[in-house]
Amino acid sequence: MTSNVIILVDIDTNRLNQIEKLLQNSHIKVDKFTGLAQAIAAYENSEASVLKWLIHIAAIQPDIQKNIALLDYHQIDINSVELYVAKGEEKADLADTGALRIWHFLDEWNAFRQSLEEEQTSLPVYPEAMQGNKTIAKLDQLTSLLRPHLLFCAPKMRQALEMLPRMAQSHYSVFIGGETGTGKEMVARAIHSLSPQKSGPFIGLNCGAIPENLIESELFGHEKGAFTGAISNRKGKFALATNGTLFLDEIGDMPLALQARLLRVLEEKEYYPIGSETLTPFNARIIAATQVPLEQAVQDGLFREDLYYRLNILRIQIPSLRERKEDIPLLAWHFLERAFKETKRAKPYPRLSAQVVALLEQGRWQGNVRELRNVITRLAVLVPLKIRVITLEHMTQYFPEYFSSSMTSQKEDINDIDLAVETPRKKDLLYVSPNEANTADNIYTKNVRHDNMENGIFIPVGTSVDQAQKKLILATLKAQNGNKMQTANLLGISERTLRRKLDEITDIPFSTQD
């Protein structure tokens, strides 16, 4: 996967080279083309992450609307397209270009660079382990061995799995603990694939999903006529797992009576199928797993202590996804691309924006990796075909039960205010001094003093984020005599973002200017 790219289209090769030099100072790859059709053909099937299509106005004239439609036809996100004119050239009719901004490129270079820096905060985030050929599988031996079954880069996950290859080489039982959805079965499959039994079958049984009166038959099999409904001989999981691995999931839910028989089989390596008088040898590796704390189950008399120690010879405890947040981007990309392939979606696939990845990292994920996989799969199915970047708006639209629109919009607004307050040259714009209150109880009252008001605004503690941002924007805009470009520069945001926020304010008490 290539790095972020700006596609530069201009019929003047000298100007192409001049602008390329300016853009390279932003440490972004630039690809130059002298024609729009040539640029589209080069990137139509590319998996590169295109940050901007920067196009000189002459490259889409004389039929501007036709060429804009051409961009849309080739599924190019119109929000990534910027038009520009060179020094001395007139801007085209804005009506012809729709919502596309036209820059006086060299004259407005600083404003464009600031806009570009803001756009970079919304770029798709590619986990380092998935960039180009530098895959996580090539970083070290452990991740290379386990990658067919497990994806991880978090130190806590590495610590949990670092002894897995050595455990796999033995014949002893392994017990895997961890919350539901953490990937216990995938760990068991990784053990099997690295074990001497890897050429044999991997047989799994969820002990909690089978009725108590049937689980014994599932494990040991039965003879014809052994009980009502046994119309033929049937092999159990023990027989099917011969020379391989038997994975007993949710073993904490196994009935006590069956636990005694399982212990006997593990000790003696042989068993009787139900209704049979012939001993059947047992030769398989046992891996057990449960989300139930077996130590507590033993103390409560719900699990046999002798069976617990027989299964718990080797142990792996899988951390929850909340404890390995570093793995969330890696897993999200993996599940997203897998879902796109399964739905036969054409490349290039949409990517997750930085804000979406940050939102996923903040999730509670009570269902762990399984829940994350289900969320990403739903996203892959529902996201529109023409988009290139999956944004916060998609998350709030498709997952209202996870991410409310008010929560994400508030998060964006908080970030915008932080930009305005943290910059030293703008710090006087927000003046709040609760420490000057007579008492802590009076923080919300008029007893808070605020001298120095000529250099800023007063925002009482408890003001909503929306109102605080509105006050900040309007005060700055008024101080700049309504000049939007100067206001945007002072607030540390792009003029486009400022315009969007002003559109949401219906009661501006003074005139503004572009």
Coordinates of C-alpha atoms in Angstrom, one line a residue:
M1 CA 0.0 0.0 0.0
T2 CA 1.5 3.3 -1.1
S3 CA 1.9 6.5 1.0
N4 CA -0.5 9.4 0.8
V5 CA -0.4 11.1 -2.6
I6 CA -1.3 14.5 -4.1
I7 CA -2.2 14.2 -7.8
L8 CA -1.2 17.4 -9.6
V9 CA -2.7 18.1 -13.0
D10 CA -1.6 21.1 -15.1
I11 CA -1.0 21.6 -18.8
D12 CA 2.0 23.8 -18.1
T13 CA 5.0 21.6 -17.2
N14 CA 7.1 24.5 -15.8
R15 CA 4.2 25.3 -13.4
L16 CA 3.9 21.6 -12.5
N17 CA 7.6 21.5 -11.4
Q18 CA 7.2 24.8 -9.5
I19 CA 4.2 23.6 -7.5
E20 CA 5.7 20.2 -7.0
K21 CA 8.6 21.8 -5.1
L22 CA 6.2 23.7 -2.9
L23 CA 4.2 20.6 -2.1
Q24 CA 7.2 18.5 -1.4
N25 CA 8.0 20.7 1.6
S26 CA 4.9 19.1 3.1
H27 CA 6.6 15.7 3.0
I28 CA 3.8 14.2 0.7
K29 CA 4.4 12.3 -2.4
V30 CA 3.4 14.2 -5.6
D31 CA 2.5 12.7 -8.9
K32 CA 2.3 15.1 -11.9
F33 CA 0.2 14.8 -15.0
T34 CA -0.4 17.1 -17.9
G35 CA -4.0 15.9 -18.6
L36 CA -7.0 14.9 -16.4
A37 CA -7.8 11.7 -18.4
Q38 CA -4.2 10.6 -18.0
A39 CA -4.3 11.1 -14.2
I40 CA -7.6 9.3 -13.8
A41 CA -6.3 6.3 -15.9
A42 CA -3.2 6.1 -13.7
Y43 CA -5.2 6.0 -10.4
E44 CA -8.5 4.4 -11.3
N45 CA -7.5 0.9 -10.1
S46 CA -4.7 2.1 -7.7
E47 CA -4.8 1.3 -4.0
A48 CA -2.9 4.4 -3.2
S49 CA -4.4 6.8 -0.6
V50 CA -5.0 10.0 -2.5
L51 CA -5.0 13.0 -0.3
K52 CA -5.8 15.7 -2.9
W53 CA -6.5 16.1 -6.6
L54 CA -5.0 19.5 -7.3
I55 CA -6.1 20.6 -10.8
H56 CA -5.3 23.7 -12.7
I57 CA -8.6 25.2 -14.0
A58 CA -7.4 25.0 -17.7
A59 CA -7.2 21.2 -17.3
I60 CA -11.0 21.0 -17.0
Q61 CA -11.9 23.8 -19.4
P62 CA -13.8 24.5 -21.6
D63 CA -16.4 22.0 -20.4
I64 CA -16.1 22.2 -16.7
Q65 CA -19.3 20.4 -15.8
K66 CA -18.4 17.5 -18.1
N67 CA -15.0 17.0 -16.5
I68 CA -16.4 17.2 -12.9
A69 CA -18.9 14.5 -13.9
L70 CA -16.0 12.5 -15.3
L71 CA -14.3 12.6 -11.8
D72 CA -17.6 11.5 -10.2
Y73 CA -18.0 8.7 -12.8
H74 CA -14.6 7.3 -11.8
Q75 CA -15.7 7.3 -8.1
I76 CA -13.3 10.1 -7.2
D77 CA -14.4 11.8 -4.0
I78 CA -15.3 15.3 -5.0
N79 CA -14.3 16.6 -1.6
S80 CA -10.7 15.6 -2.4
V81 CA -10.6 17.8 -5.5
E82 CA -9.1 21.4 -5.4
L83 CA -9.0 23.7 -8.4
Y84 CA -6.5 26.5 -8.8
V85 CA -5.5 29.4 -11.1
A86 CA -2.0 30.8 -11.5
K87 CA -0.8 34.3 -10.9
G88 CA -2.5 36.8 -13.2
E89 CA -5.3 34.4 -14.2
E90 CA -8.9 35.0 -13.4
K91 CA -11.0 32.6 -11.4
A92 CA -13.7 30.8 -13.4
D93 CA -17.4 31.3 -12.8
L94 CA -18.0 29.7 -9.4
A95 CA -21.4 28.5 -10.6
D96 CA -19.7 26.3 -13.1
T97 CA -17.6 24.5 -10.5
G98 CA -20.3 23.9 -8.0
A99 CA -19.0 23.6 -4.5
L100 CA -15.3 23.3 -5.6
R101 CA -13.0 25.9 -4.2
I102 CA -10.7 27.7 -6.6
W103 CA -7.4 28.9 -5.2
H104 CA -5.1 31.7 -6.4
F105 CA -2.5 29.1 -5.8
L106 CA 0.8 31.1 -5.3
D107 CA -1.0 34.0 -3.7
E108 CA -2.9 31.7 -1.3
W109 CA -0.2 29.2 -0.7
N110 CA -0.1 29.6 3.1
A111 CA -3.9 29.2 3.3
F112 CA -3.8 26.1 1.1
R113 CA -1.0 24.6 3.2
Q114 CA -3.0 25.2 6.3
S115 CA -6.0 23.5 4.7
L116 CA -3.8 20.6 3.6
E117 CA -2.5 20.1 7.2
E118 CA -6.0 20.0 8.5
E119 CA -7.0 17.4 5.9
Q120 CA -4.1 15.2 7.0
T121 CA -5.8 14.8 10.4
S122 CA -8.7 13.0 8.5
L123 CA -6.4 10.7 6.5
P124 CA -7.0 7.0 6.6
V125 CA -4.7 5.5 9.2
Y126 CA -2.8 2.4 8.0
P127 CA -1.3 0.4 10.9
E128 CA 2.4 0.2 10.4
A129 CA 2.2 -3.6 10.3
M130 CA 0.1 -3.3 7.1
Q131 CA 2.0 -0.7 5.2
G132 CA 3.6 -2.0 2.0
N133 CA 5.7 -5.1 2.4
K134 CA 6.6 -4.3 6.0
T135 CA 4.0 -6.7 7.3
I136 CA 3.8 -7.7 10.9
A137 CA 4.6 -11.3 9.8
K138 CA 8.1 -10.1 8.8
L139 CA 8.9 -8.2 12.0
D140 CA 9.7 -11.2 14.2
Q141 CA 9.4 -14.9 14.5
L142 CA 6.5 -15.0 16.9
T143 CA 4.2 -12.9 14.8
S144 CA 5.2 -14.7 11.7
L145 CA 4.4 -18.1 13.3
L146 CA 1.0 -17.0 14.6
R147 CA -0.2 -14.7 11.8
P148 CA -2.3 -17.3 10.0
H149 CA -4.5 -17.4 13.1
L150 CA -3.8 -14.3 15.2
L151 CA -3.1 -10.7 14.4
F152 CA -1.5 -8.6 17.2
C153 CA 1.1 -6.0 18.0
A154 CA 0.1 -5.0 21.6
P155 CA 2.8 -5.8 24.2
K156 CA 0.2 -7.4 26.5
M157 CA -0.8 -9.8 23.7
R158 CA 2.8 -10.6 22.9
Q159 CA 3.5 -11.4 26.5
A160 CA 0.5 -13.7 26.7
L161 CA 1.5 -15.7 23.6
E162 CA 5.3 -15.7 23.8
M163 CA 5.5 -19.2 25.2
L164 CA 2.8 -20.6 22.8
P165 CA 5.2 -22.2 20.3
R166 CA 7.0 -24.1 23.1
M167 CA 3.7 -25.2 24.6
A168 CA 2.6 -26.4 21.2
Q169 CA 5.6 -28.7 20.8
S170 CA 4.6 -30.7 23.9
H171 CA 1.8 -33.2 24.3
Y172 CA 0.4 -31.8 27.5
S173 CA -3.0 -30.3 28.0
V174 CA -3.4 -26.5 27.6
F175 CA -5.9 -24.4 29.3
I176 CA -6.9 -21.0 27.7
G177 CA -8.6 -18.4 29.7
G178 CA -10.2 -15.1 28.6
E179 CA -13.4 -13.2 28.2
T180 CA -15.9 -14.2 25.5
G181 CA -14.9 -13.1 22.0
T182 CA -11.2 -12.7 22.8
G183 CA -10.2 -15.4 20.3
K184 CA -9.6 -18.5 22.4
E185 CA -10.5 -20.8 19.6
M186 CA -8.0 -19.1 17.3
V187 CA -5.3 -19.6 20.0
A188 CA -6.2 -23.3 20.1
R189 CA -5.9 -23.5 16.3
A190 CA -2.5 -21.8 16.4
I191 CA -1.4 -24.4 19.0
H192 CA -2.6 -27.2 16.8
S193 CA -0.9 -25.8 13.7
L194 CA 2.5 -25.7 15.5
S195 CA 2.1 -29.0 17.2
P196 CA 3.3 -32.5 16.3
Q197 CA -0.4 -33.3 15.8
K198 CA -0.8 -30.7 13.0
S199 CA -1.3 -33.3 10.3
G200 CA -4.3 -34.7 12.3
P201 CA -7.8 -33.2 12.7
F202 CA -8.7 -30.2 14.8
I203 CA -12.1 -31.0 16.5
G204 CA -14.0 -28.5 18.5
L205 CA -16.9 -28.8 20.9
N206 CA -18.7 -26.1 22.8
C207 CA -19.6 -27.7 26.1
G208 CA -22.1 -25.0 26.9
A209 CA -24.0 -25.2 23.7
I210 CA -25.1 -28.8 23.9
P211 CA -27.9 -30.1 26.2
E212 CA -26.7 -32.0 29.2
N213 CA -28.4 -35.2 28.1
L214 CA -26.6 -35.1 24.7
I215 CA -23.1 -33.9 25.6
E216 CA -21.9 -37.4 26.7
S217 CA -22.9 -38.9 23.4
E218 CA -21.2 -36.0 21.5
L219 CA -18.0 -36.7 23.4
F220 CA -17.8 -40.5 23.4
G221 CA -20.2 -41.6 20.7
H222 CA -22.7 -44.4 21.0
E223 CA -23.7 -47.8 19.7
K224 CA -26.9 -48.5 17.8
G225 CA -29.7 -49.0 20.3
A226 CA -27.8 -47.5 23.2
F227 CA -30.8 -45.3 23.9
T228 CA -34.0 -44.1 22.3
G229 CA -33.2 -42.5 19.0
A230 CA -29.8 -44.2 18.6
I231 CA -30.6 -45.7 15.3
S232 CA -27.0 -46.3 14.2
N233 CA -23.5 -46.3 15.5
R234 CA -22.0 -42.8 15.9
K235 CA -18.4 -41.7 16.5
G236 CA -17.9 -39.1 19.2
K237 CA -15.5 -36.2 19.3
F238 CA -12.8 -38.2 21.0
A239 CA -12.8 -40.7 18.1
L240 CA -12.9 -38.0 15.5
A241 CA -9.9 -36.2 17.1
T242 CA -7.6 -39.3 17.0
N243 CA -4.0 -38.2 16.3
G244 CA -5.1 -34.6 16.3
T245 CA -6.4 -32.0 18.7
L246 CA -9.7 -31.9 20.7
F247 CA -10.7 -28.4 21.7
L248 CA -13.2 -28.3 24.6
D249 CA -14.6 -24.7 24.7
E250 CA -16.6 -23.4 27.7
I251 CA -15.5 -26.4 29.7
G252 CA -16.7 -24.6 32.8
D253 CA -20.2 -25.4 31.7
M254 CA -19.6 -29.2 31.6
P255 CA -21.9 -31.1 34.1
L256 CA -20.1 -32.4 37.2
A257 CA -21.0 -36.1 36.4
L258 CA -19.4 -35.8 33.0
Q259 CA -16.3 -34.1 34.5
A260 CA -15.6 -37.3 36.5
R261 CA -15.7 -39.4 33.3
L262 CA -13.6 -36.9 31.3
L263 CA -10.9 -37.0 34.1
R264 CA -10.8 -40.8 33.9
V265 CA -10.4 -40.8 30.1
L266 CA -7.6 -38.3 30.3
E267 CA -5.8 -40.4 32.9
E268 CA -6.3 -43.8 31.3
K269 CA -6.3 -42.8 27.6
E270 CA -9.2 -45.0 26.8
Y271 CA -13.0 -44.9 27.1
Y272 CA -16.3 -46.8 26.4
P273 CA -18.7 -45.4 23.9
I274 CA -22.2 -45.3 25.2
G275 CA -23.8 -48.8 25.0
S276 CA -20.5 -50.5 24.1
E277 CA -18.5 -52.9 26.2
T278 CA -15.3 -52.5 24.1
L279 CA -12.7 -50.0 25.3
T280 CA -11.6 -47.5 22.6
P281 CA -8.1 -46.0 22.8
F282 CA -7.8 -42.3 23.0
N283 CA -4.9 -40.4 21.4
A284 CA -5.5 -36.7 21.0
R285 CA -4.1 -33.4 22.4
I286 CA -6.6 -31.7 24.8
I287 CA -7.0 -28.0 24.8
A288 CA -9.7 -26.5 27.1
A289 CA -11.0 -23.0 27.3
T290 CA -13.6 -21.0 29.3
Q291 CA -14.6 -17.5 30.1
V292 CA -15.6 -18.6 33.6
P293 CA -12.8 -18.2 36.3
L294 CA -12.3 -21.9 37.0
E295 CA -10.5 -21.3 40.3
Q296 CA -13.7 -19.7 41.7
A297 CA -15.8 -22.5 40.2
V298 CA -13.7 -25.0 42.0
Q299 CA -14.2 -23.1 45.3
D300 CA -17.9 -23.0 44.7
G301 CA -18.0 -26.8 44.0
L302 CA -19.1 -26.3 40.4
F303 CA -15.9 -27.7 38.9
R304 CA -13.8 -30.7 40.0
E305 CA -10.5 -29.6 41.5
D306 CA -8.7 -32.7 40.2
L307 CA -9.9 -32.1 36.6
Y308 CA -8.9 -28.5 36.9
Y309 CA -5.3 -29.4 37.7
R310 CA -5.3 -32.1 35.0
L311 CA -6.3 -29.5 32.4
N312 CA -4.3 -26.6 33.7
I313 CA -0.8 -28.1 33.1
L314 CA 0.0 -25.3 30.6
R315 CA -2.0 -22.1 30.6
I316 CA -2.5 -19.1 28.4
Q317 CA -4.6 -16.1 29.5
I318 CA -5.8 -13.9 26.6
P319 CA -6.2 -10.2 27.5
S320 CA -9.4 -8.4 26.6
L321 CA -9.5 -6.0 23.6
R322 CA -9.7 -3.2 26.1
E323 CA -6.3 -4.2 27.4
R324 CA -4.8 -4.4 23.9
K325 CA -6.1 -1.2 22.2
E326 CA -2.9 -1.1 20.0
D327 CA -4.4 -4.0 18.1
I328 CA -7.7 -2.4 17.2
P329 CA -6.5 -0.6 14.0
L330 CA -4.8 -3.7 12.8
L331 CA -7.8 -5.9 13.5
A332 CA -10.2 -3.3 12.0
W333 CA -8.3 -3.2 8.7
H334 CA -8.1 -6.9 8.6
F335 CA -11.8 -7.4 9.1
L336 CA -12.7 -4.6 6.8
E337 CA -10.7 -5.9 3.8
R338 CA -11.9 -9.4 4.5
A339 CA -15.5 -8.3 4.4
F340 CA -15.0 -6.3 1.2
K341 CA -13.5 -9.4 -0.4
E342 CA -16.3 -11.6 0.8
T343 CA -18.9 -9.2 -0.6
K344 CA -16.9 -9.0 -3.9
R345 CA -16.5 -5.3 -3.7
A346 CA -14.3 -3.7 -6.4
K347 CA -11.0 -2.1 -5.4
P348 CA -9.9 0.3 -4.3
Y349 CA -11.5 -0.3 -1.0
P350 CA -12.7 2.6 1.3
R351 CA -10.4 3.3 4.2
L352 CA -11.0 4.3 7.8
S353 CA -10.3 7.9 8.7
A354 CA -8.1 8.8 11.7
Q355 CA -11.1 9.9 13.6
V356 CA -12.9 6.6 13.1
V357 CA -9.9 4.6 14.2
A358 CA -9.7 6.9 17.3
L359 CA -13.4 6.3 18.0
L360 CA -12.9 2.5 17.7
E361 CA -10.0 2.6 20.1
Q362 CA -12.2 4.3 22.6
G363 CA -14.9 1.7 22.4
R364 CA -15.8 -0.6 25.4
W365 CA -15.9 -3.7 23.3
Q366 CA -17.5 -6.0 25.9
G367 CA -17.7 -8.6 23.2
N368 CA -14.0 -8.1 22.4
V369 CA -12.6 -9.1 19.0
R370 CA -15.9 -10.9 18.0
E371 CA -17.9 -7.7 18.5
L372 CA -15.3 -5.5 16.6
R373 CA -15.5 -8.0 13.7
N374 CA -19.3 -7.8 13.6
V375 CA -19.2 -4.0 13.7
I376 CA -16.7 -3.8 10.9
T377 CA -18.5 -6.4 8.8
R378 CA -21.7 -4.4 9.0
L379 CA -19.8 -1.3 8.1
A380 CA -18.4 -3.0 5.0
V381 CA -21.8 -4.1 3.9
L382 CA -23.6 -0.7 4.4
V383 CA -21.0 1.9 3.3
P384 CA -21.7 3.5 -0.1
L385 CA -19.9 2.3 -3.1
K386 CA -18.4 5.6 -4.2
I387 CA -16.8 6.8 -1.0
R388 CA -13.0 6.5 -0.5
V389 CA -12.8 7.3 3.2
I390 CA -15.1 6.1 6.0
T391 CA -15.8 9.0 8.3
L392 CA -17.5 9.6 11.7
E393 CA -20.7 10.4 9.9
H394 CA -20.9 6.8 8.6
M395 CA -20.3 5.4 12.1
T396 CA -23.2 7.5 13.6
Q397 CA -25.5 6.6 10.7
Y398 CA -24.9 2.9 10.8
F399 CA -24.3 2.4 14.5
P400 CA -26.6 4.7 16.5
E401 CA -26.5 2.1 19.3
Y402 CA -22.7 2.5 19.6
F403 CA -21.9 6.1 18.6
S404 CA -24.5 8.8 19.0
S405 CA -24.2 11.8 16.6
S406 CA -24.2 14.2 19.5
M407 CA -21.2 12.4 21.1
T408 CA -19.1 12.5 18.0
S409 CA -20.0 16.1 17.0
Q410 CA -19.2 17.2 20.6
K411 CA -15.8 15.4 20.3
E412 CA -15.1 17.3 17.0
D413 CA -16.1 20.6 18.6
I414 CA -13.9 20.0 21.7
N415 CA -10.9 19.3 19.3
D416 CA -11.6 22.6 17.5
I417 CA -11.7 24.6 20.8
D418 CA -8.5 22.9 21.9
L419 CA -6.8 24.1 18.8
A420 CA -7.9 27.7 19.6
V421 CA -6.9 27.6 23.2
E422 CA -3.6 25.8 23.1
T423 CA -1.9 28.1 20.6
P424 CA 0.0 30.8 22.7
R425 CA -0.8 33.7 20.4
K426 CA -4.6 33.0 20.9
K427 CA -4.7 32.1 24.6
D428 CA -6.3 35.4 25.7
L429 CA -9.4 34.6 23.6
L430 CA -10.8 32.4 26.3
Y431 CA -10.7 33.9 29.8
V432 CA -12.1 31.8 32.6
S433 CA -11.0 32.3 36.2
P434 CA -13.0 30.1 38.6
N435 CA -10.1 30.3 41.0
E436 CA -10.9 33.9 41.7
A437 CA -14.3 33.0 43.1
N438 CA -15.0 33.8 46.7
T439 CA -15.8 30.2 47.4
A440 CA -15.9 26.9 45.5
D441 CA -19.7 27.1 45.7
N442 CA -19.8 30.4 43.9
I443 CA -18.0 29.1 40.7
Y444 CA -21.2 29.2 38.8
T445 CA -22.3 32.6 40.1
K446 CA -21.6 36.3 39.3
N447 CA -18.9 36.3 42.1
V448 CA -16.4 35.1 39.5
R449 CA -14.3 38.2 38.5
H450 CA -13.1 38.6 35.0
D451 CA -11.0 41.7 34.4
N452 CA -9.0 41.9 31.2
M453 CA -12.2 41.3 29.3
E454 CA -11.1 43.8 26.5
N455 CA -8.8 41.1 25.2
G456 CA -11.1 38.1 25.2
I457 CA -14.5 36.7 26.2
F458 CA -15.9 35.3 29.4
I459 CA -17.3 31.8 29.3
P460 CA -18.9 30.7 32.6
V461 CA -18.1 27.2 33.9
G462 CA -21.0 24.9 32.8
T463 CA -21.5 26.5 29.4
S464 CA -22.2 23.9 26.7
V465 CA -19.5 23.1 24.2
D466 CA -21.7 24.3 21.3
Q467 CA -22.3 27.7 23.0
A468 CA -18.7 28.1 24.0
Q469 CA -17.5 27.4 20.4
K470 CA -20.1 29.8 19.0
K471 CA -18.9 32.6 21.4
L472 CA -15.3 32.0 20.5
I473 CA -15.9 32.0 16.7
L474 CA -18.1 35.1 16.8
A475 CA -15.8 37.1 19.1
T476 CA -12.7 36.3 16.9
L477 CA -14.6 37.1 13.7
K478 CA -15.8 40.4 15.1
A479 CA -12.3 41.3 16.3
Q480 CA -11.1 40.7 12.7
N481 CA -13.8 43.0 11.3
G482 CA -15.7 40.0 9.8
N483 CA -12.7 38.8 7.7
K484 CA -13.1 35.0 7.5
M485 CA -9.6 34.2 6.2
Q486 CA -7.9 36.1 9.1
T487 CA -10.4 34.6 11.6
A488 CA -9.6 31.0 10.3
N489 CA -5.9 31.7 10.5
L490 CA -6.2 33.0 14.1
L491 CA -8.3 30.0 15.2
G492 CA -5.9 27.5 13.6
I493 CA -8.6 26.0 11.4
S494 CA -9.2 26.1 7.6
E495 CA -11.4 28.7 6.0
R496 CA -13.6 25.8 4.8
T497 CA -14.1 24.6 8.3
L498 CA -14.9 28.1 9.5
R499 CA -17.5 28.5 6.7
R500 CA -19.2 25.3 7.7
K501 CA -19.4 26.3 11.3
L502 CA -20.7 29.8 10.4
D503 CA -23.5 28.2 8.3
E504 CA -24.7 26.6 11.5
I505 CA -25.0 30.0 13.2
T506 CA -28.1 31.8 12.1
D507 CA -27.9 34.9 14.1
I508 CA -24.6 36.6 13.3
P509 CA -25.0 40.2 14.6
F510 CA -22.6 41.8 12.2
S511 CA -21.6 41.6 8.5
T512 CA -18.8 39.3 7.3
Q513 CA -16.4 39.4 4.4
D514 CA -14.5 36.9 2.3

